[in-house]
PDB file of C-alpha atoms and ligand atoms in Angstrom:
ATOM      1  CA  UNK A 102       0.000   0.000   0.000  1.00 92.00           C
ATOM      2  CA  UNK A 103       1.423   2.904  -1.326  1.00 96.00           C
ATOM      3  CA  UNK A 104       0.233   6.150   1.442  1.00 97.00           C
ATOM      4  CA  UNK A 105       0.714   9.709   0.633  1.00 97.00           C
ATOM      5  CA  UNK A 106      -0.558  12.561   3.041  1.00 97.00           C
ATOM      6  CA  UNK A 107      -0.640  15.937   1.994  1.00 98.00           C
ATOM      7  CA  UNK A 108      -1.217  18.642   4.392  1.00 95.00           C
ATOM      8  CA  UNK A 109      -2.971  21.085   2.460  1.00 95.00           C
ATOM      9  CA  UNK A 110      -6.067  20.177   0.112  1.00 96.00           C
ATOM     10  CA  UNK A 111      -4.486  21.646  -2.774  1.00 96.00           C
ATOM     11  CA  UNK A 112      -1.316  18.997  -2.784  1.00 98.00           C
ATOM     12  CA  UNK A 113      -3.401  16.153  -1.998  1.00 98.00           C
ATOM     13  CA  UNK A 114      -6.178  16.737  -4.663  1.00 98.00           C
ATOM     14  CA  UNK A 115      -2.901  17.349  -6.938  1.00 98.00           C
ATOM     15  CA  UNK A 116      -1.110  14.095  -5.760  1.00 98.00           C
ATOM     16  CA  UNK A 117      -4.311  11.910  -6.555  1.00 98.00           C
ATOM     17  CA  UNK A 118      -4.344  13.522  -9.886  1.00 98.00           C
ATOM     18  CA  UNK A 119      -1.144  13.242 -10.373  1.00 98.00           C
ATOM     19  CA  UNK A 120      -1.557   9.146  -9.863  1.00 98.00           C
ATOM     20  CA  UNK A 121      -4.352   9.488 -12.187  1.00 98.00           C
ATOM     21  CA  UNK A 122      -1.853  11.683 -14.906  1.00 98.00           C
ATOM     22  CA  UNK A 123       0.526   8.709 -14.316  1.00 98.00           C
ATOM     23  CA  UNK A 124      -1.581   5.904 -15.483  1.00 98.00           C
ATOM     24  CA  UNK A 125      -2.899   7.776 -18.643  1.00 98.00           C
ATOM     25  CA  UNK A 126       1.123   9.174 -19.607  1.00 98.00           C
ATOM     26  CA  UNK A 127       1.687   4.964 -18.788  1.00 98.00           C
ATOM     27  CA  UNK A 128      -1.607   4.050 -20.922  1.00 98.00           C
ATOM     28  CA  UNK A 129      -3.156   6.812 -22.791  1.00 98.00           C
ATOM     29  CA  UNK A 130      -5.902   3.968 -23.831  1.00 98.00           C
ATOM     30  CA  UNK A 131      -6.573   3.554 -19.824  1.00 98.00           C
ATOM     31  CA  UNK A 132      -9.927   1.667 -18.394  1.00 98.00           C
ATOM     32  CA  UNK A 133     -10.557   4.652 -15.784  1.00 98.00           C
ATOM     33  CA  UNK A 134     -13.086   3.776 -12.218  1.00 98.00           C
ATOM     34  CA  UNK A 135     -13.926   7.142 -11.372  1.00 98.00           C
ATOM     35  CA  UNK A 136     -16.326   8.049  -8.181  1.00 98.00           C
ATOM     36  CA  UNK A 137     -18.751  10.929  -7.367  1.00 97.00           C
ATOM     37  CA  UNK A 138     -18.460  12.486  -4.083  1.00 95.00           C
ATOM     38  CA  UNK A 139     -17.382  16.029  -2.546  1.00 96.00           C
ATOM     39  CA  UNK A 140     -14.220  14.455  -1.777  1.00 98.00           C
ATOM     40  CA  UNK A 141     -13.638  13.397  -5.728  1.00 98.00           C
ATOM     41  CA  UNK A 142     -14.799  16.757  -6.864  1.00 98.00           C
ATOM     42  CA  UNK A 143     -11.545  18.310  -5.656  1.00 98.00           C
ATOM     43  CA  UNK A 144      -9.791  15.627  -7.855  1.00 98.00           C
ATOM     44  CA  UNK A 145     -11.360  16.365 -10.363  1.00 98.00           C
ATOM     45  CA  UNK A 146     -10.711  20.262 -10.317  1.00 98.00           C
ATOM     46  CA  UNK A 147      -7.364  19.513 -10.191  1.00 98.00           C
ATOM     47  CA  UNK A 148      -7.213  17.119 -13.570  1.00 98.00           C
ATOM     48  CA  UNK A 149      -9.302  19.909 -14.679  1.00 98.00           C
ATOM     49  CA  UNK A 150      -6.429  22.554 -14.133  1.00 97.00           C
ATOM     50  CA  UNK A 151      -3.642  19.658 -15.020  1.00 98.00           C
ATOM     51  CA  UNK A 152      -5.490  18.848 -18.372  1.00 97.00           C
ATOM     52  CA  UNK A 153      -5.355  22.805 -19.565  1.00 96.00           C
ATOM     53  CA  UNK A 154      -1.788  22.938 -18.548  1.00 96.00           C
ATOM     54  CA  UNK A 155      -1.269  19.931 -21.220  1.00 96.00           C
ATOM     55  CA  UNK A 156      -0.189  17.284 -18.297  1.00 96.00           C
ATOM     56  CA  UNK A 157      -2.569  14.621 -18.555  1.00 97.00           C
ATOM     57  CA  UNK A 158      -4.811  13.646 -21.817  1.00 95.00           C
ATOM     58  CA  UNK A 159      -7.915  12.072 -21.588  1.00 97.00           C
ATOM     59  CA  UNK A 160      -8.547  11.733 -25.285  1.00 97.00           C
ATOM     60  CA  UNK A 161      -8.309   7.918 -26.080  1.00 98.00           C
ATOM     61  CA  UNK A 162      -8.981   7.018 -21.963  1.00 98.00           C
ATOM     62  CA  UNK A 163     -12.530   5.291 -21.078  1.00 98.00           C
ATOM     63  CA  UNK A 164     -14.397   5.810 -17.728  1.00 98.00           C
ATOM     64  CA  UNK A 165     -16.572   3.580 -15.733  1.00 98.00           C
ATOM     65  CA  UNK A 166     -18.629   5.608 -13.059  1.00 98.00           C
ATOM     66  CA  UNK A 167     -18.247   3.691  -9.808  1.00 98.00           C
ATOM     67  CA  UNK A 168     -22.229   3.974  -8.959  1.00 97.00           C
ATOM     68  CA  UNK A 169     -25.079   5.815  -9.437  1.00 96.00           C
ATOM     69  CA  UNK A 170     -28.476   6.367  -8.057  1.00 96.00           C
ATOM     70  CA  UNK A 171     -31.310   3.930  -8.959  1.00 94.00           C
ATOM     71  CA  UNK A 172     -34.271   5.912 -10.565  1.00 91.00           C
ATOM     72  CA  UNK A 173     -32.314   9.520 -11.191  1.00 92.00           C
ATOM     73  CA  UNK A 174     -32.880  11.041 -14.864  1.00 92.00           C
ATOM     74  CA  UNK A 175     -29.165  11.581 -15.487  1.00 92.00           C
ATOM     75  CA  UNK A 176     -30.367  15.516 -16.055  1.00 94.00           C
ATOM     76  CA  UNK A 177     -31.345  15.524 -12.597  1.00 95.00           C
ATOM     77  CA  UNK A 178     -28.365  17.784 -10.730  1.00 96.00           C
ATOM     78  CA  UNK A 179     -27.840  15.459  -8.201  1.00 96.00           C
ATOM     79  CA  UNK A 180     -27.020  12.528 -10.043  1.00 96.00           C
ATOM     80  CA  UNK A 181     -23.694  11.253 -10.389  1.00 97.00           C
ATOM     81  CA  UNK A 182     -24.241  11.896 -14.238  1.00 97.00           C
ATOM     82  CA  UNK A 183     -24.871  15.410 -13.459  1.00 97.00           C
ATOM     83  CA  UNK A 184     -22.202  16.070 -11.331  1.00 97.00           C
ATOM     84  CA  UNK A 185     -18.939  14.476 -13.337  1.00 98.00           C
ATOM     85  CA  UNK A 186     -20.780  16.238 -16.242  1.00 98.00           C
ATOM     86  CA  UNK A 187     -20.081  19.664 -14.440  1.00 98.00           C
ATOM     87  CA  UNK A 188     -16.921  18.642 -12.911  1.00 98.00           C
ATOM     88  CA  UNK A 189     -15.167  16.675 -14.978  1.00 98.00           C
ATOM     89  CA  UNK A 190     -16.406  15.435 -18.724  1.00 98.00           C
ATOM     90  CA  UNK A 191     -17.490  18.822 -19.990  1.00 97.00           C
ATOM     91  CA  UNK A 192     -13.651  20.161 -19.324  1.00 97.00           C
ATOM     92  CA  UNK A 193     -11.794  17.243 -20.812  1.00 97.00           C
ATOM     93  CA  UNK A 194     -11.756  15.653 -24.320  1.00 95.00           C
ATOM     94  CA  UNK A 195     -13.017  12.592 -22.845  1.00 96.00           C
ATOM     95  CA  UNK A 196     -14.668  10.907 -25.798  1.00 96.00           C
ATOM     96  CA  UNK A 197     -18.942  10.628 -25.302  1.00 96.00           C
ATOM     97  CA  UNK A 198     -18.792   6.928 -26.063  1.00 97.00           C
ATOM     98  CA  UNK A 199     -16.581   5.980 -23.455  1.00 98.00           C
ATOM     99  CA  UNK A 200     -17.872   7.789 -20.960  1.00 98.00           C
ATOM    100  CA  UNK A 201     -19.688   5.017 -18.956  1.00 98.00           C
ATOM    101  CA  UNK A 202     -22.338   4.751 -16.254  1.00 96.00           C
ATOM    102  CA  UNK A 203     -24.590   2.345 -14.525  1.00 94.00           C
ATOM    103  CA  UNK A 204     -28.077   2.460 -16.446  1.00 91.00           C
ATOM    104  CA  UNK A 205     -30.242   3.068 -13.592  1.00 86.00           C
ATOM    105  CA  UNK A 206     -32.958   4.558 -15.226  1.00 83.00           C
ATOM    106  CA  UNK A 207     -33.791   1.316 -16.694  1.00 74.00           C
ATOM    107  CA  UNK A 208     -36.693  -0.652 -15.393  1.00 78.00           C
ATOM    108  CA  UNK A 209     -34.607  -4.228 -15.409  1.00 90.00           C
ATOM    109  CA  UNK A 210     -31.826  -3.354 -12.982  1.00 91.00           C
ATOM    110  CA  UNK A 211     -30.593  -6.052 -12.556  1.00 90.00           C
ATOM    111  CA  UNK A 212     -30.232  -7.029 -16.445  1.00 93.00           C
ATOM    112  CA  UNK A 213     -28.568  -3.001 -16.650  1.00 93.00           C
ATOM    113  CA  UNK A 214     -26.196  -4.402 -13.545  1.00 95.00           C
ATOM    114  CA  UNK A 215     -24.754  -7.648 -15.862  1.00 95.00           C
ATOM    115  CA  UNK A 216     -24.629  -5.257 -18.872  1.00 96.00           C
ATOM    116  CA  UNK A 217     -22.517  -3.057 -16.893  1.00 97.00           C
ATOM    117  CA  UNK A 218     -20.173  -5.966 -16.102  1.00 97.00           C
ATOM    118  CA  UNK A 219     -20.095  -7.258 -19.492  1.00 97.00           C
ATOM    119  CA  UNK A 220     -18.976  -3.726 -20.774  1.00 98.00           C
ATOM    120  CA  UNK A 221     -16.024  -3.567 -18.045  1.00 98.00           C
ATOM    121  CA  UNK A 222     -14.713  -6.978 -19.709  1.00 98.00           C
ATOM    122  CA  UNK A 223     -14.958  -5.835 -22.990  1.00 98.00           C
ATOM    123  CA  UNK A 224     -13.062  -3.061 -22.420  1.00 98.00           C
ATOM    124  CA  UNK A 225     -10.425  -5.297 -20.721  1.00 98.00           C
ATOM    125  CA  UNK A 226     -11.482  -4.116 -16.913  1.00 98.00           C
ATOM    126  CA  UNK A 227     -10.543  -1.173 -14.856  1.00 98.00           C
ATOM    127  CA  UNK A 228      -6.871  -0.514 -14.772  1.00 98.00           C
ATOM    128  CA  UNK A 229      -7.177   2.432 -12.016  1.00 98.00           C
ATOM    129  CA  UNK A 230     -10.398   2.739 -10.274  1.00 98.00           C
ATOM    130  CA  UNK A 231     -10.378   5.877  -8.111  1.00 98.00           C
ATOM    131  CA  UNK A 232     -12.527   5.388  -4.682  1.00 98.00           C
ATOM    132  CA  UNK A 233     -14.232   7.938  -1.869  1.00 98.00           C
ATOM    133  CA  UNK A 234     -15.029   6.558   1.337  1.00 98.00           C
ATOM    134  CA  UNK A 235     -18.275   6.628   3.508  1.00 96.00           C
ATOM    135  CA  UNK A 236     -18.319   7.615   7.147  1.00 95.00           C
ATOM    136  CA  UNK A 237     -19.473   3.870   7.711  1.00 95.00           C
ATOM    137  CA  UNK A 238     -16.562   2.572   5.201  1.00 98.00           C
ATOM    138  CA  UNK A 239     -18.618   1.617   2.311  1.00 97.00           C
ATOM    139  CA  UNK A 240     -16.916   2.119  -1.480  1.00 98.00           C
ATOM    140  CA  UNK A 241     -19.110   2.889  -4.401  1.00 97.00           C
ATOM    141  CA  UNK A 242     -22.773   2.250  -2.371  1.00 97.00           C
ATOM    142  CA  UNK A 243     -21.379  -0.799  -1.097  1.00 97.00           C
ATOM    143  CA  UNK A 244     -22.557  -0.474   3.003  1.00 96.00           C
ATOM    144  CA  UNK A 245     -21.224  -2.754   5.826  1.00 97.00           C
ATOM    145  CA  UNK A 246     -22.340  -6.257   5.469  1.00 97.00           C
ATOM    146  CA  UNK A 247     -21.747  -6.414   1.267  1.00 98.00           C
ATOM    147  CA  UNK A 248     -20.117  -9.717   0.561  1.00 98.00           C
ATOM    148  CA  UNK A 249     -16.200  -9.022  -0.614  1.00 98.00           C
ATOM    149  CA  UNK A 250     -17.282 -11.649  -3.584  1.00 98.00           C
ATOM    150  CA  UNK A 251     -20.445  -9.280  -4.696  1.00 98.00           C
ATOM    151  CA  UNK A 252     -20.322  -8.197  -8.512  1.00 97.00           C
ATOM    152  CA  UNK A 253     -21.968  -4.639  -9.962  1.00 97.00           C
ATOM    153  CA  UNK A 254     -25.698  -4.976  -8.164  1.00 97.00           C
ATOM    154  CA  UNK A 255     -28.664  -3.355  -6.887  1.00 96.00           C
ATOM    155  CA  UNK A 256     -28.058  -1.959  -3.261  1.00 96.00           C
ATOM    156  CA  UNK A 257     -29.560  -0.376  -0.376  1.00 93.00           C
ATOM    157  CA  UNK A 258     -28.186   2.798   0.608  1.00 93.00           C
ATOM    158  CA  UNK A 259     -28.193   2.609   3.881  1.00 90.00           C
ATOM    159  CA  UNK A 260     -29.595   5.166   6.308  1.00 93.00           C
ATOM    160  CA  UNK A 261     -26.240   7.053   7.654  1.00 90.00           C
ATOM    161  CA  UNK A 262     -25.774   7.645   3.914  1.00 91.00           C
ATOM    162  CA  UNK A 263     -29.087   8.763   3.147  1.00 94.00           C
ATOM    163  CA  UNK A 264     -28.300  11.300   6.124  1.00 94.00           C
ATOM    164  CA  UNK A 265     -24.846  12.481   4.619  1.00 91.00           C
ATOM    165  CA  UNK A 266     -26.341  12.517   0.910  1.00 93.00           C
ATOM    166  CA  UNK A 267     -29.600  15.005   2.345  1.00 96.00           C
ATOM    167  CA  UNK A 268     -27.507  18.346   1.926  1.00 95.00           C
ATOM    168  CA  UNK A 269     -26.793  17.085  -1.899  1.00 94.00           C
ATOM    169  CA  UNK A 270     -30.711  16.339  -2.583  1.00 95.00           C
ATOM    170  CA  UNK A 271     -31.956  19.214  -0.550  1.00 94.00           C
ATOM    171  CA  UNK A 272     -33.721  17.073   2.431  1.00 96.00           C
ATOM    172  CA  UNK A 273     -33.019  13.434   3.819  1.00 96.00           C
ATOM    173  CA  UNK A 274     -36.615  12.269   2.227  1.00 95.00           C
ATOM    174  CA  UNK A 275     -35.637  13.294  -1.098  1.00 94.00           C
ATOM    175  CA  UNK A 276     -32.479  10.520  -1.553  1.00 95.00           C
ATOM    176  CA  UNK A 277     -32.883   8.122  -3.493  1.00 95.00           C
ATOM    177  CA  UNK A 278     -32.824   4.539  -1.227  1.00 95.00           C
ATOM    178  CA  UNK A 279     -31.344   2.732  -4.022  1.00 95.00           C
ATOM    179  CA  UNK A 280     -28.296   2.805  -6.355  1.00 95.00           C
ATOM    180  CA  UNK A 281     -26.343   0.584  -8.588  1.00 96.00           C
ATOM    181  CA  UNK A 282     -22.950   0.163  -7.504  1.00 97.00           C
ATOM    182  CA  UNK A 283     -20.172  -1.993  -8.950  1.00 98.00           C
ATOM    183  CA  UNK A 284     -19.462  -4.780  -6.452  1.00 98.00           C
ATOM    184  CA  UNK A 285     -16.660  -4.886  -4.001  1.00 98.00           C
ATOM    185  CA  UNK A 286     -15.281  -8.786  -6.118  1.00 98.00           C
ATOM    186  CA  UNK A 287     -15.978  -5.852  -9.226  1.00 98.00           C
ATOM    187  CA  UNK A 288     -13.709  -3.088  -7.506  1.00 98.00           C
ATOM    188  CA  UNK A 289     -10.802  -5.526  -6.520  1.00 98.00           C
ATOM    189  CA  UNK A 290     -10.482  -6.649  -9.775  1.00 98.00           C
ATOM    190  CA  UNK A 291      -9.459  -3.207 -10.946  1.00 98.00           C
ATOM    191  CA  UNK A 292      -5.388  -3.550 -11.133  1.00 98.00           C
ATOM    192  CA  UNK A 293      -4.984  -0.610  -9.391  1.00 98.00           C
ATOM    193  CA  UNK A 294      -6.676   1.551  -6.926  1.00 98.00           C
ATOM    194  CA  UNK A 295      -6.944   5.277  -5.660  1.00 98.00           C
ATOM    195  CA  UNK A 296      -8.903   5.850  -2.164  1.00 98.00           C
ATOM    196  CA  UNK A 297      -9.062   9.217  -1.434  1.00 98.00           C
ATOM    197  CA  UNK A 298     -10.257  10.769   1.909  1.00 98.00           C
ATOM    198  CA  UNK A 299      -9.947  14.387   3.375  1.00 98.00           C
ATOM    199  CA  UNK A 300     -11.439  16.073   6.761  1.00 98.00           C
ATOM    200  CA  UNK A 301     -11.125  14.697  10.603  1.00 97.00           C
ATOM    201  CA  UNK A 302     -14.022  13.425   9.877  1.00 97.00           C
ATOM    202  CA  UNK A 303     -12.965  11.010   7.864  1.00 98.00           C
ATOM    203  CA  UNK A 304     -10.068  10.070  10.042  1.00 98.00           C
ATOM    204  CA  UNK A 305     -11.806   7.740  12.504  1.00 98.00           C
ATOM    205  CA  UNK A 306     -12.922   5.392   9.256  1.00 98.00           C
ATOM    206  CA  UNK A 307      -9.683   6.022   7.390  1.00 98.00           C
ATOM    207  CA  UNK A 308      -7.934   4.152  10.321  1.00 98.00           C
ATOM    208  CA  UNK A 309     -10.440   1.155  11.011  1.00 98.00           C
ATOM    209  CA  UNK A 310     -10.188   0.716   6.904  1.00 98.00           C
ATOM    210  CA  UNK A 311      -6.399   0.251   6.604  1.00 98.00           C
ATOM    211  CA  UNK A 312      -5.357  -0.643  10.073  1.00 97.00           C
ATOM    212  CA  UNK A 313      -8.065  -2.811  11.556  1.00 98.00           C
ATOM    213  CA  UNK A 314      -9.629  -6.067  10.581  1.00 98.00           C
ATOM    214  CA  UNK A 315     -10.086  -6.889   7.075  1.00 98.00           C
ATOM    215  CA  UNK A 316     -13.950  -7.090   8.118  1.00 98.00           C
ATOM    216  CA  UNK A 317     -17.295  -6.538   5.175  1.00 98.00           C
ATOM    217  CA  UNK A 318     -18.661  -4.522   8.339  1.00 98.00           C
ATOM    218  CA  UNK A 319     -15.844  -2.138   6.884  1.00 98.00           C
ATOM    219  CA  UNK A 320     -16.435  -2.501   3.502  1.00 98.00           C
ATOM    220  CA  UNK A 321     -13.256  -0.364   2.420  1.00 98.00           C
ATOM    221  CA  UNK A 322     -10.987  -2.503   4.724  1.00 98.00           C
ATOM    222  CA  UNK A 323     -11.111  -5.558   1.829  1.00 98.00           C
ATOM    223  CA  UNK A 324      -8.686  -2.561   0.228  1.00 98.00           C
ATOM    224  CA  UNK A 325      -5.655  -4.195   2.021  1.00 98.00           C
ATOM    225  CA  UNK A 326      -5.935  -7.354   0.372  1.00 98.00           C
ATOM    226  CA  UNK A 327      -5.297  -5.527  -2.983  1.00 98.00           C
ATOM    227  CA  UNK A 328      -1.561  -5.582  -4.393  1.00 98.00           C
ATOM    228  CA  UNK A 329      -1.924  -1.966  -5.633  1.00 98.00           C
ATOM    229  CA  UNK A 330      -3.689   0.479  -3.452  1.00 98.00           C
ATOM    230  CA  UNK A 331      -2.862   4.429  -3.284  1.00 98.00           C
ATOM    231  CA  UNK A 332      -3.995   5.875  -0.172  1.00 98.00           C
ATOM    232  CA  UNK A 333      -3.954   9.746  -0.530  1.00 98.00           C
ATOM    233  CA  UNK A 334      -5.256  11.422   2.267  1.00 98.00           C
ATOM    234  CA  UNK A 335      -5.025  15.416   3.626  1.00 98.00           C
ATOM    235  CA  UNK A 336      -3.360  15.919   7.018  1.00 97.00           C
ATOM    236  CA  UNK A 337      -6.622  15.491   8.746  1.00 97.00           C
ATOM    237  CA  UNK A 338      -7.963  12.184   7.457  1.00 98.00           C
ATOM    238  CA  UNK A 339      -4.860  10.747   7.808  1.00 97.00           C
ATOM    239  CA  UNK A 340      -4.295  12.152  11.729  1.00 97.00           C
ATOM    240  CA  UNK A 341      -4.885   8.741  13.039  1.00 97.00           C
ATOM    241  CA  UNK A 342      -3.065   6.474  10.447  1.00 95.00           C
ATOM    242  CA  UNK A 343       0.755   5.216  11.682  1.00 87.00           C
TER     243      UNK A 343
HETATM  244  C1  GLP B 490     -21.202   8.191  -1.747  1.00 91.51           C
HETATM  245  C2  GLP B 490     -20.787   7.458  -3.008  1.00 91.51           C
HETATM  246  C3  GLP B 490     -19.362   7.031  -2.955  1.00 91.51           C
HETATM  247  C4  GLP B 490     -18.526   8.152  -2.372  1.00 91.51           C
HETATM  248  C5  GLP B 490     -18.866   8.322  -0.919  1.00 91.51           C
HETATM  249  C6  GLP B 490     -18.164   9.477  -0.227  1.00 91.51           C
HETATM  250  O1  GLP B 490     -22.315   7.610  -1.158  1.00 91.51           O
HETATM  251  N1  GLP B 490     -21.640   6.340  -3.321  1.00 91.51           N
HETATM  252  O2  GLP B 490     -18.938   6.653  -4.245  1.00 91.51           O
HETATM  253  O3  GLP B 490     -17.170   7.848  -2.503  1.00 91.51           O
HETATM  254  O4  GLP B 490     -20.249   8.388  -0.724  1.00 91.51           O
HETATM  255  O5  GLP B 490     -18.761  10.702  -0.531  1.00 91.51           O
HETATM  256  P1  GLP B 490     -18.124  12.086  -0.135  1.00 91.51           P
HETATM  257  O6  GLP B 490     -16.862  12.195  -0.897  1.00 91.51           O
HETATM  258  O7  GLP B 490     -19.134  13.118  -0.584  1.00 91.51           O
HETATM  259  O8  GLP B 490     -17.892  12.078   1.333  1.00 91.51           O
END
């Protein structure tokens, strides 16, 4: 596990991009995993700023969206469509047709779920798959209790994430209490990894993830058992970590 800590949020949302950079100068043709999330949205601002300076090219990369919310029109600002859209894809010469997300606007999720899975092998699976973290530990919507072995599926989101989500949907009752989410067997299988965390509030999780048991009641903790993990935290999130 590869651990950098940055102590102001500029240099750590720069460090994570500059993993992301990395891959793409490796593999311009890169299978990206890319996550929603307030934390992500500084990452993305800074591949924003890197990608106008010339130093990273998204133009033959493809993305996979980590999750999205079950039953959101993808015009709907809240959706993780919406919100990459703004952040990230309208900046970038990302190419349309490899821009990829979770169709959860379908009626048949779970037919939309093995589609999803299909497409990942197609386009040879996820060689860097950029991860948030919930205050509970769960990684794309996968909450406490997910099986490690679960594939891209239909989950609850689970009440403390409902909760964190409200400010984003405008009240508690208006989040959605479903999402697709590729699964945590899904996620490992990418052949590298970039979790991302920032705030003291974060710290608390941040350690039980990396430093205590390998447990699915910490869903992000299955992360040590991967042989390529970047752990990129701010000063705060990372107070706790040895
Ligand atoms: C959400 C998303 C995750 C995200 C996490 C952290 O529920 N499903 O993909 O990484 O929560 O979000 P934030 O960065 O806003 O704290």
């Amino acid at each position: 596990m590869n651990l950098i800590i940055e102590q102001t949020l500029e240099a750590w949302a720069e460090a994570a991009a500059r993993v992301v950079a990395d891959q793409l100068k490796r593999k311009p043709e890169s299978v990206l995993g890319l996550a929603t999330g307030d934390t992500t949205a500084h990452l993305h601002d800074a591949l924003v700023r890197l990608a106008q300076n010339g130093d990273v090219d998204f133009s033959q990369a493809a993305t996979f969206q980590v999750d999205e919310y079950a039953g959101l029109a993808r015009e709907n600002p809240a959706s993780c469509y919406a919100r990459m859209d703004e952040q990230l894809f309208k900046h970038v010469p990302l190419r349309r047709e490899h821009i990829h997300f979770p169709e959860a606007q379908w009626d048949s999720l779970s037919a939309a779920c093995d589609r999803y899975e299909a497409l990942i092998q197609q386009y040879g699976g996820i060689d860097l798959q950029v991860l948030g973290i919930g205050h509970n530990g769960h990684i794309g919507f996968n909450e406490p209790g997910t099986p490690f072995e679960s594939r891209t599926h239909v989950a609850a989101i689970a009440p403390h994430t409902v909760n964190a989500k409200a400010g984003l949907f405008g009240s508690a009752n208006n989040v959605p209490r479903w999402g697709i989410t590729l699964g945590i067997g899904t996620i490992m299988e990418a052949r590298a990894i970039v979790l991302m965390a920032n705030g003291s509030a974060k710290a608390e999780i941040m350690r039980r993830a990396l430093q205590g048991p390998v447990t699915p009641e910490v869903p992000a903790s299955v992360l040590q058992r991967h042989p390529n993990v970047w752990v990129v935290v701010d000063g705060e999130a990372g107070r706790l970590l040895k």
